[in-house]
mmCIF file of C-alpha atoms in Angstrom:
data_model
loop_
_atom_site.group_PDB
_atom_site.id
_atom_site.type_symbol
_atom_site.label_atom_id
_atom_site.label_comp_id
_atom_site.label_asym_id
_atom_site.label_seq_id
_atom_site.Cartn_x
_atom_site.Cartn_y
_atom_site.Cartn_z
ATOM 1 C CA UNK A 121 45.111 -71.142 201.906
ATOM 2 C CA UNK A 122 44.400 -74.852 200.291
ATOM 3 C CA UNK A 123 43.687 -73.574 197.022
ATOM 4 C CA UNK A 124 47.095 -71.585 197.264
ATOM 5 C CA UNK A 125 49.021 -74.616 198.317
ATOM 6 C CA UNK A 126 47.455 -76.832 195.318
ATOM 7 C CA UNK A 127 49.006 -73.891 192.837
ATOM 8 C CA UNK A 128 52.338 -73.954 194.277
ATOM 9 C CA UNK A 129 52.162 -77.991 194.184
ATOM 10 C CA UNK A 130 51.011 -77.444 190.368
ATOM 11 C CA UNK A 131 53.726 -75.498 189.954
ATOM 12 C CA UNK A 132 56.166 -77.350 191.261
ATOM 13 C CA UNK A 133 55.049 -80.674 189.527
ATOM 14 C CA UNK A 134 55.021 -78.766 186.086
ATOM 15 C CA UNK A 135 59.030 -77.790 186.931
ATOM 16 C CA UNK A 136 60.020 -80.910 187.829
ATOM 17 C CA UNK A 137 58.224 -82.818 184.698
ATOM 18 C CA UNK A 138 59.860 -80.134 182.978
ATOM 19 C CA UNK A 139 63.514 -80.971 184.069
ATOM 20 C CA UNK A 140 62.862 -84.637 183.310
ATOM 21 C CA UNK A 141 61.717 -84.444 179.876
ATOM 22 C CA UNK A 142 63.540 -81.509 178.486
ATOM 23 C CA UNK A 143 67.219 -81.241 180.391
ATOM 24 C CA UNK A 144 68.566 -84.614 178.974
ATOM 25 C CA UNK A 145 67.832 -83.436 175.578
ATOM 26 C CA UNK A 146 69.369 -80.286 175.913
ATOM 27 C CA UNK A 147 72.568 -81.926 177.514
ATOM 28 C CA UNK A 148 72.106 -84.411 174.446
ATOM 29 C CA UNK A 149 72.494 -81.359 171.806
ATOM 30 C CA UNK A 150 74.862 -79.285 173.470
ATOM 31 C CA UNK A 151 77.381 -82.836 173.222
ATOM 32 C CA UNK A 152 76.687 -83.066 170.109
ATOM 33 C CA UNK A 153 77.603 -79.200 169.352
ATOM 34 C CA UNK A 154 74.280 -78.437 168.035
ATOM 35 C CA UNK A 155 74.223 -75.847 170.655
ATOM 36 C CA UNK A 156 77.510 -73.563 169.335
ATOM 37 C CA UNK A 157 78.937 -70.350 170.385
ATOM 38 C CA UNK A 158 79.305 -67.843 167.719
ATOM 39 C CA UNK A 159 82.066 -65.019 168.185
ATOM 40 C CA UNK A 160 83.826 -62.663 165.316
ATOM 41 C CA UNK A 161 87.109 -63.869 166.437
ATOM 42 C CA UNK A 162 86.897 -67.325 168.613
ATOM 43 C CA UNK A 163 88.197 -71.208 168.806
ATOM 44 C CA UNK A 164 87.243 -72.586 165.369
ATOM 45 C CA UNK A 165 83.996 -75.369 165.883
ATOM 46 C CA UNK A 166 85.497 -77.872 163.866
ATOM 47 C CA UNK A 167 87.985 -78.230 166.406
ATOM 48 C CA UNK A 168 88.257 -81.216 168.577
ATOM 49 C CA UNK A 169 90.326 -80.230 171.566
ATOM 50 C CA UNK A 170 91.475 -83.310 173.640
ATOM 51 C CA UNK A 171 91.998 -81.007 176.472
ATOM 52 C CA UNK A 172 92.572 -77.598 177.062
ATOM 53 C CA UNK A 173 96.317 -77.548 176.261
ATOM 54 C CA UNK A 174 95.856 -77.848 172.689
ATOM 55 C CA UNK A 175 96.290 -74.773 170.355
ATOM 56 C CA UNK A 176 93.080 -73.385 168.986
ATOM 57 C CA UNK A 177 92.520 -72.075 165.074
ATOM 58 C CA UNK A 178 91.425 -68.344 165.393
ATOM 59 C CA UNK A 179 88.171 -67.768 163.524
ATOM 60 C CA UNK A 180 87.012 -64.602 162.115
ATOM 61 C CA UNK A 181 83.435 -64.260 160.865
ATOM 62 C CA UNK A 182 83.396 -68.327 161.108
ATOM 63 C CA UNK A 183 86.303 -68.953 158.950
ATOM 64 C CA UNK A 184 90.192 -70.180 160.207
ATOM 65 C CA UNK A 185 92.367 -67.155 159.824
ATOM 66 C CA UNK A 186 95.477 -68.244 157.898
ATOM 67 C CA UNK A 187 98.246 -65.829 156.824
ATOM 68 C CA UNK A 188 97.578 -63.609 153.363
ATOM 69 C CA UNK A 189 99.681 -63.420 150.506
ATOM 70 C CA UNK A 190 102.749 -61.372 150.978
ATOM 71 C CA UNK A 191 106.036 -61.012 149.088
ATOM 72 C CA UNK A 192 108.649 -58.441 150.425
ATOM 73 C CA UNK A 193 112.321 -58.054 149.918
ATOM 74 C CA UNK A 194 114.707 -59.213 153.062
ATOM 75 C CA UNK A 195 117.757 -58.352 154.334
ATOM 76 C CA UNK A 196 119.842 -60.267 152.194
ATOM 77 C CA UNK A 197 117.989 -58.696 148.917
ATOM 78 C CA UNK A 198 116.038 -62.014 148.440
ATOM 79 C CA UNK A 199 112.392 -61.597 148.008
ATOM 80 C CA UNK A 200 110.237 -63.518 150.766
ATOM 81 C CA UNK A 201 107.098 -64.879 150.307
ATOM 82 C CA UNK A 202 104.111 -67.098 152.380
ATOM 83 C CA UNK A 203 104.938 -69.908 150.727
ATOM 84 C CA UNK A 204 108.709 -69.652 151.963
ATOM 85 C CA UNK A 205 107.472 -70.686 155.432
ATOM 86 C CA UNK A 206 105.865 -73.437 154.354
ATOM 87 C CA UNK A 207 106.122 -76.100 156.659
ATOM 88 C CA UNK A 208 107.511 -73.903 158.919
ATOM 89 C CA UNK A 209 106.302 -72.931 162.529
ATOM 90 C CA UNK A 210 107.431 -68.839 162.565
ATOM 91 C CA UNK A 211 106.468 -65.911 164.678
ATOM 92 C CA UNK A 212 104.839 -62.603 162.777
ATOM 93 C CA UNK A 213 105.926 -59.316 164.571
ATOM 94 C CA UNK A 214 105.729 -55.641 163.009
ATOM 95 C CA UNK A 215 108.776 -53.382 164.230
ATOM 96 C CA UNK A 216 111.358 -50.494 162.591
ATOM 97 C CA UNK A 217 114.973 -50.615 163.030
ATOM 98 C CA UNK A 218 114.782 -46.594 164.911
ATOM 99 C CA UNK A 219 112.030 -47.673 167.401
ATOM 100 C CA UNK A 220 113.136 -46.332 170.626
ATOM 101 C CA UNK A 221 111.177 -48.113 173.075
ATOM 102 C CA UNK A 222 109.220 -51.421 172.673
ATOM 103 C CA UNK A 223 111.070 -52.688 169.519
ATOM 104 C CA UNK A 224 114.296 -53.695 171.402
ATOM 105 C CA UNK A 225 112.596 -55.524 174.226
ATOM 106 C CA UNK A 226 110.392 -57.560 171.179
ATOM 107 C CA UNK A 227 113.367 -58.693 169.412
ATOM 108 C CA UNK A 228 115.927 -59.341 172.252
ATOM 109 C CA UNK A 229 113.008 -61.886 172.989
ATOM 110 C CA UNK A 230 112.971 -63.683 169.490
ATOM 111 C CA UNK A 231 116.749 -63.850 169.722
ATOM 112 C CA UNK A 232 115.948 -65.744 172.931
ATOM 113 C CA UNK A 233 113.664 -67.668 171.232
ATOM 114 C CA UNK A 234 115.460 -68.201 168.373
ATOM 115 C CA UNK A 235 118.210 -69.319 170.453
ATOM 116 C CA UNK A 236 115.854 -71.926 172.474
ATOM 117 C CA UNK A 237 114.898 -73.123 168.883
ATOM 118 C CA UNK A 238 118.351 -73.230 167.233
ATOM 119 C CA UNK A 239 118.558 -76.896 166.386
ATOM 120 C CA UNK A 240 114.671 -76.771 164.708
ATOM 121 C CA UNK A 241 114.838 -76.103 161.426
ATOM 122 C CA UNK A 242 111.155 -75.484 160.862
ATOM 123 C CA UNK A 243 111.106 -72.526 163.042
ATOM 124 C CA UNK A 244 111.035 -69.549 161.742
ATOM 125 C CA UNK A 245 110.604 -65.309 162.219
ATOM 126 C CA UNK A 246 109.138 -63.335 160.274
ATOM 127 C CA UNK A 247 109.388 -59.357 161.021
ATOM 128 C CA UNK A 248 108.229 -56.658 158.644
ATOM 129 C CA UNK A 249 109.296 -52.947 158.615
ATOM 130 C CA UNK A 250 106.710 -50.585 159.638
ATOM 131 C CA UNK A 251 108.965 -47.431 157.991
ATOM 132 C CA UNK A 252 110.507 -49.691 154.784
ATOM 133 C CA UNK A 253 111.701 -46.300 153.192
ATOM 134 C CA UNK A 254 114.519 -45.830 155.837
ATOM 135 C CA UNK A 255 114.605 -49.631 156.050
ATOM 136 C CA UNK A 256 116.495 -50.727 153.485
ATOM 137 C CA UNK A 257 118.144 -53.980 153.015
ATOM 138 C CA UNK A 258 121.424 -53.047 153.816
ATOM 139 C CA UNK A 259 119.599 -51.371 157.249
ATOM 140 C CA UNK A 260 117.814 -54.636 157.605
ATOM 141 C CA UNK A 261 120.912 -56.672 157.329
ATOM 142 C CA UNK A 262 122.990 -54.401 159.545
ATOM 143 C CA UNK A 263 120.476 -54.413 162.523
ATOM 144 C CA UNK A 264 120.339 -58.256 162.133
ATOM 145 C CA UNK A 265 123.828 -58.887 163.020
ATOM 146 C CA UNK A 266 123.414 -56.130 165.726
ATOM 147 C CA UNK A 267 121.050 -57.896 167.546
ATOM 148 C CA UNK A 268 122.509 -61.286 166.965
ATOM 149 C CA UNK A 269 120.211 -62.769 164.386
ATOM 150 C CA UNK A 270 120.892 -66.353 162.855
ATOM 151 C CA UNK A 271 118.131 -68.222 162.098
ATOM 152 C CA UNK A 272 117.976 -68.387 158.425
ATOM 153 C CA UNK A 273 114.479 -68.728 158.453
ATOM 154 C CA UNK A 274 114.355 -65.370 160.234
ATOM 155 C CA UNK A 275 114.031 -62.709 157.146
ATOM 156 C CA UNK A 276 113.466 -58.914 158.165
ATOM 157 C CA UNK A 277 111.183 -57.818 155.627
ATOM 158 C CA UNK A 278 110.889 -53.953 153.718
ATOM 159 C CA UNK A 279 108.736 -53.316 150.628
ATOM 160 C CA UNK A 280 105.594 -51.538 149.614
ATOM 161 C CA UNK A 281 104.120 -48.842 152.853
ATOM 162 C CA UNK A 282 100.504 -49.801 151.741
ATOM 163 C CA UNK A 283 101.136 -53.061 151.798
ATOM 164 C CA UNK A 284 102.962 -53.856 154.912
ATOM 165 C CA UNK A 285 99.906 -51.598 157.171
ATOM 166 C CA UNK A 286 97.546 -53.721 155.279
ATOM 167 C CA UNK A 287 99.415 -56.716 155.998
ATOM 168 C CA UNK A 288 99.814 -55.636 159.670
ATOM 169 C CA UNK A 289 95.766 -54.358 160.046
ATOM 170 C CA UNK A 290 93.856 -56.296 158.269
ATOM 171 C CA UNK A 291 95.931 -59.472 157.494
ATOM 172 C CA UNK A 292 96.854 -60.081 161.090
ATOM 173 C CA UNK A 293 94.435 -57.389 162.980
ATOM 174 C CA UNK A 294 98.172 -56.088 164.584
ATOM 175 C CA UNK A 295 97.771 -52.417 164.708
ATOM 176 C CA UNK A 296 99.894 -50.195 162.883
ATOM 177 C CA UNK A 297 99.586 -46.764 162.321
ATOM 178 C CA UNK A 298 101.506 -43.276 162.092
ATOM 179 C CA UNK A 299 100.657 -40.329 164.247
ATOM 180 C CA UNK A 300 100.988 -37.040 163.079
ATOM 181 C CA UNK A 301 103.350 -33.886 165.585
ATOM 182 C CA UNK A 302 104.409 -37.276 167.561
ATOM 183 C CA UNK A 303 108.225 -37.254 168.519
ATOM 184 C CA UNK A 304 108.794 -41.271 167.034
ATOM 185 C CA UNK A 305 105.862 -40.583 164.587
ATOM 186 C CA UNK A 306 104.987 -44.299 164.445
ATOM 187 C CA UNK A 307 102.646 -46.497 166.522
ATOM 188 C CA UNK A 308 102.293 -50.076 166.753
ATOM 189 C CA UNK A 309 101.564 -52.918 168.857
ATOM 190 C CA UNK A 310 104.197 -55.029 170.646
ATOM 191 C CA UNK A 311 101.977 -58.390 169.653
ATOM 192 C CA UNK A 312 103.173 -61.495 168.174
ATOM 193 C CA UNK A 313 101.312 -64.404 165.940
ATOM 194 C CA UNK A 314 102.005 -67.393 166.751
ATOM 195 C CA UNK A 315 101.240 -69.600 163.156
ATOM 196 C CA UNK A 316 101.501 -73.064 162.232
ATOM 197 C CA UNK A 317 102.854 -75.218 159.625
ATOM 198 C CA UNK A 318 100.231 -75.319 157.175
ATOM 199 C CA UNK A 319 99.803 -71.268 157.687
ATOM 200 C CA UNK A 320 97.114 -71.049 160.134
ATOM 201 C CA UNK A 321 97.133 -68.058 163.097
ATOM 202 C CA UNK A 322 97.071 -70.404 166.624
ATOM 203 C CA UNK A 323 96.853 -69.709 170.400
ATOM 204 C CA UNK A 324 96.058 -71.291 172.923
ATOM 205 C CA UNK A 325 93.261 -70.683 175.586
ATOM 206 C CA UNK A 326 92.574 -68.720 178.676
ATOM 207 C CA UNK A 327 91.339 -69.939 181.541
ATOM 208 C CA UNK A 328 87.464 -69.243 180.489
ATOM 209 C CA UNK A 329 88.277 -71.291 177.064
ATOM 210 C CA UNK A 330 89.012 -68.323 175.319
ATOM 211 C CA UNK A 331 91.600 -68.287 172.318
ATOM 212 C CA UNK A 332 94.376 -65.399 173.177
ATOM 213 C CA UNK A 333 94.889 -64.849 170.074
ATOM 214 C CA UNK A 334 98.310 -62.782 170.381
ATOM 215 C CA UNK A 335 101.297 -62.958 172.742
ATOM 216 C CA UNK A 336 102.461 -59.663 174.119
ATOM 217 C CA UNK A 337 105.977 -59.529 173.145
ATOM 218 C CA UNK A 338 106.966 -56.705 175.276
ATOM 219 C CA UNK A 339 108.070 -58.355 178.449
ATOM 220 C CA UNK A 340 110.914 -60.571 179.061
ATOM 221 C CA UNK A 341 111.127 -63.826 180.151
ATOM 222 C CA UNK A 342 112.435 -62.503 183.605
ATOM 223 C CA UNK A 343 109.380 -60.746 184.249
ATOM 224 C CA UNK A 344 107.069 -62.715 186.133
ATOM 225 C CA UNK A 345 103.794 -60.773 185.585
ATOM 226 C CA UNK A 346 103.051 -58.314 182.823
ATOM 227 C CA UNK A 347 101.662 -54.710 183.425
ATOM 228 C CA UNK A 348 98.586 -56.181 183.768
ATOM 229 C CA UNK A 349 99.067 -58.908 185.518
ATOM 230 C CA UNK A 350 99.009 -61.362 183.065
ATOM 231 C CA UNK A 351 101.120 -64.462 182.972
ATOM 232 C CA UNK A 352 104.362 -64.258 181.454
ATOM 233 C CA UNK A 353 103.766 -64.411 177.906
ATOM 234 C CA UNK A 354 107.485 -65.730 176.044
ATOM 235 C CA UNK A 355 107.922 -68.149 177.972
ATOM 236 C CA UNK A 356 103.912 -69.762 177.267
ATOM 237 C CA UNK A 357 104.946 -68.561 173.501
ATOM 238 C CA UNK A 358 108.214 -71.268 173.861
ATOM 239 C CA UNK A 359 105.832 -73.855 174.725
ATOM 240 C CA UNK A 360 103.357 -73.134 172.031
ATOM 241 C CA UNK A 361 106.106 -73.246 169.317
ATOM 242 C CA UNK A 362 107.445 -76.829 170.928
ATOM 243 C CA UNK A 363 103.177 -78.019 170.936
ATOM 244 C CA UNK A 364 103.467 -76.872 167.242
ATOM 245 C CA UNK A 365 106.658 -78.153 166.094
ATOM 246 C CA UNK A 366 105.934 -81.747 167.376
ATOM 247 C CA UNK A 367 102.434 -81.742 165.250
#
């Protein structure tokens, strides 16, 4: 029984010297973000977050996602381009003019947005056509002024098919997509982007640190919880264009 005691005394003296050599230098690297998480898609490292209410850079394969090159033709006839939002803050959603269902509900919320934001002339919208060859500008321009669109910075976008699905898919990982003996035809998803003034994709984070990465654009402001139970997601997206805005 004494020789088992000594062991579990060994033992115990070996976890203990352990914890006093190795722990503080472990703390000591993981402050001075030696020690790094590394996701696809996560909070960019080289940012310095003063607290949690700051707006992370979405990374993809370790590199800060900023909007691609675009250039499509608006409602007014005017070709629009990235660099026309330029020291802009704007929000990127992907819609058609005949949607039946979630398209309303996504722009009757950036007309309340765009109404919040009516005096800022660095805000911006930017929505892009999903089915530009029945969206034409004239289309465009009429279902602007049906919905009660102002904002000059807000341009409703048609132009090449291939593009606009590789804009949507790869350029902001938004799906879009057409499905075959389907009544609408079209599928998409009701996210927005949220992106900054130098061109940069931000969000803020979750409650486990997380980057959201999208806002769902679905649900209105008078909705308390989403389907899932999610906070309500327009009016955080208000607050994340005013963080933006004033930096």
């Amino acid at each position: 029984m004494k020789k088992n005691n000594y062991s579990y005394i060994g033992i115990a003296f070996i976890i203990l010297l352990f914890g006093i050599i190795f722990i503080p230098k472990i703390i000591n690297r993981i402050k001075d973000k030696d020690i790094t998480r590394n996701n696809r898609m996560s909070v960019g490292q080289d940012n310095n977050f003063k607290n949690k209410e700051e707006l992370a850079f979405i990374e993809i394969n370790g590199k800060p996602k900023k909007v691609p090159n675009f250039s499509f033709i608006n409602q007014d006839g005017e070709i629009i381009t990235q660099d026309d939002y330029k020291g802009k803050v704007y929000v990127v959603e992907f819609f058609f003019t005949t949607c039946p269902t979630i398209c309303p509900r996504m722009n009757r919320n950036l007309v309340d947005i765009q109404n919040v934001f009516k005096n800022e002339n660095n805000f911006g919208v930017a929505s892009f056509s999903i089915t530009p060859e029945l969206d034409t500008p004239e289309v465009l321009k009429s279902y602007a002024e049906r919905y009660g669109i102002t904002n000059p910075n807000w341009n409703l976008m048609t132009g090449d098919e291939t593009e606009i699905y590789k804009l949507a898919n790869v350029g902001f990982n938004i799906f879009v997509g057409k499905v075959e003996n389907d009544e609408i035809g079209f599928e998409h998803s009701g996210d927005f982007a949220l992106i900054d003034k130098n061109g940069f994709i931000r969000s803020r984070l979750d409650g486990f640190g997380n980057p959201k990465i999208f806002y769902k654009g679905v649900i209105s402001e008078q909705e308390k919880m989403d389907e899932d139970g999610n906070e309500q997601e327009i009016t955080m997206l208000k607050e994340d264009i005013k963080k933006l805005l004033n930096e």
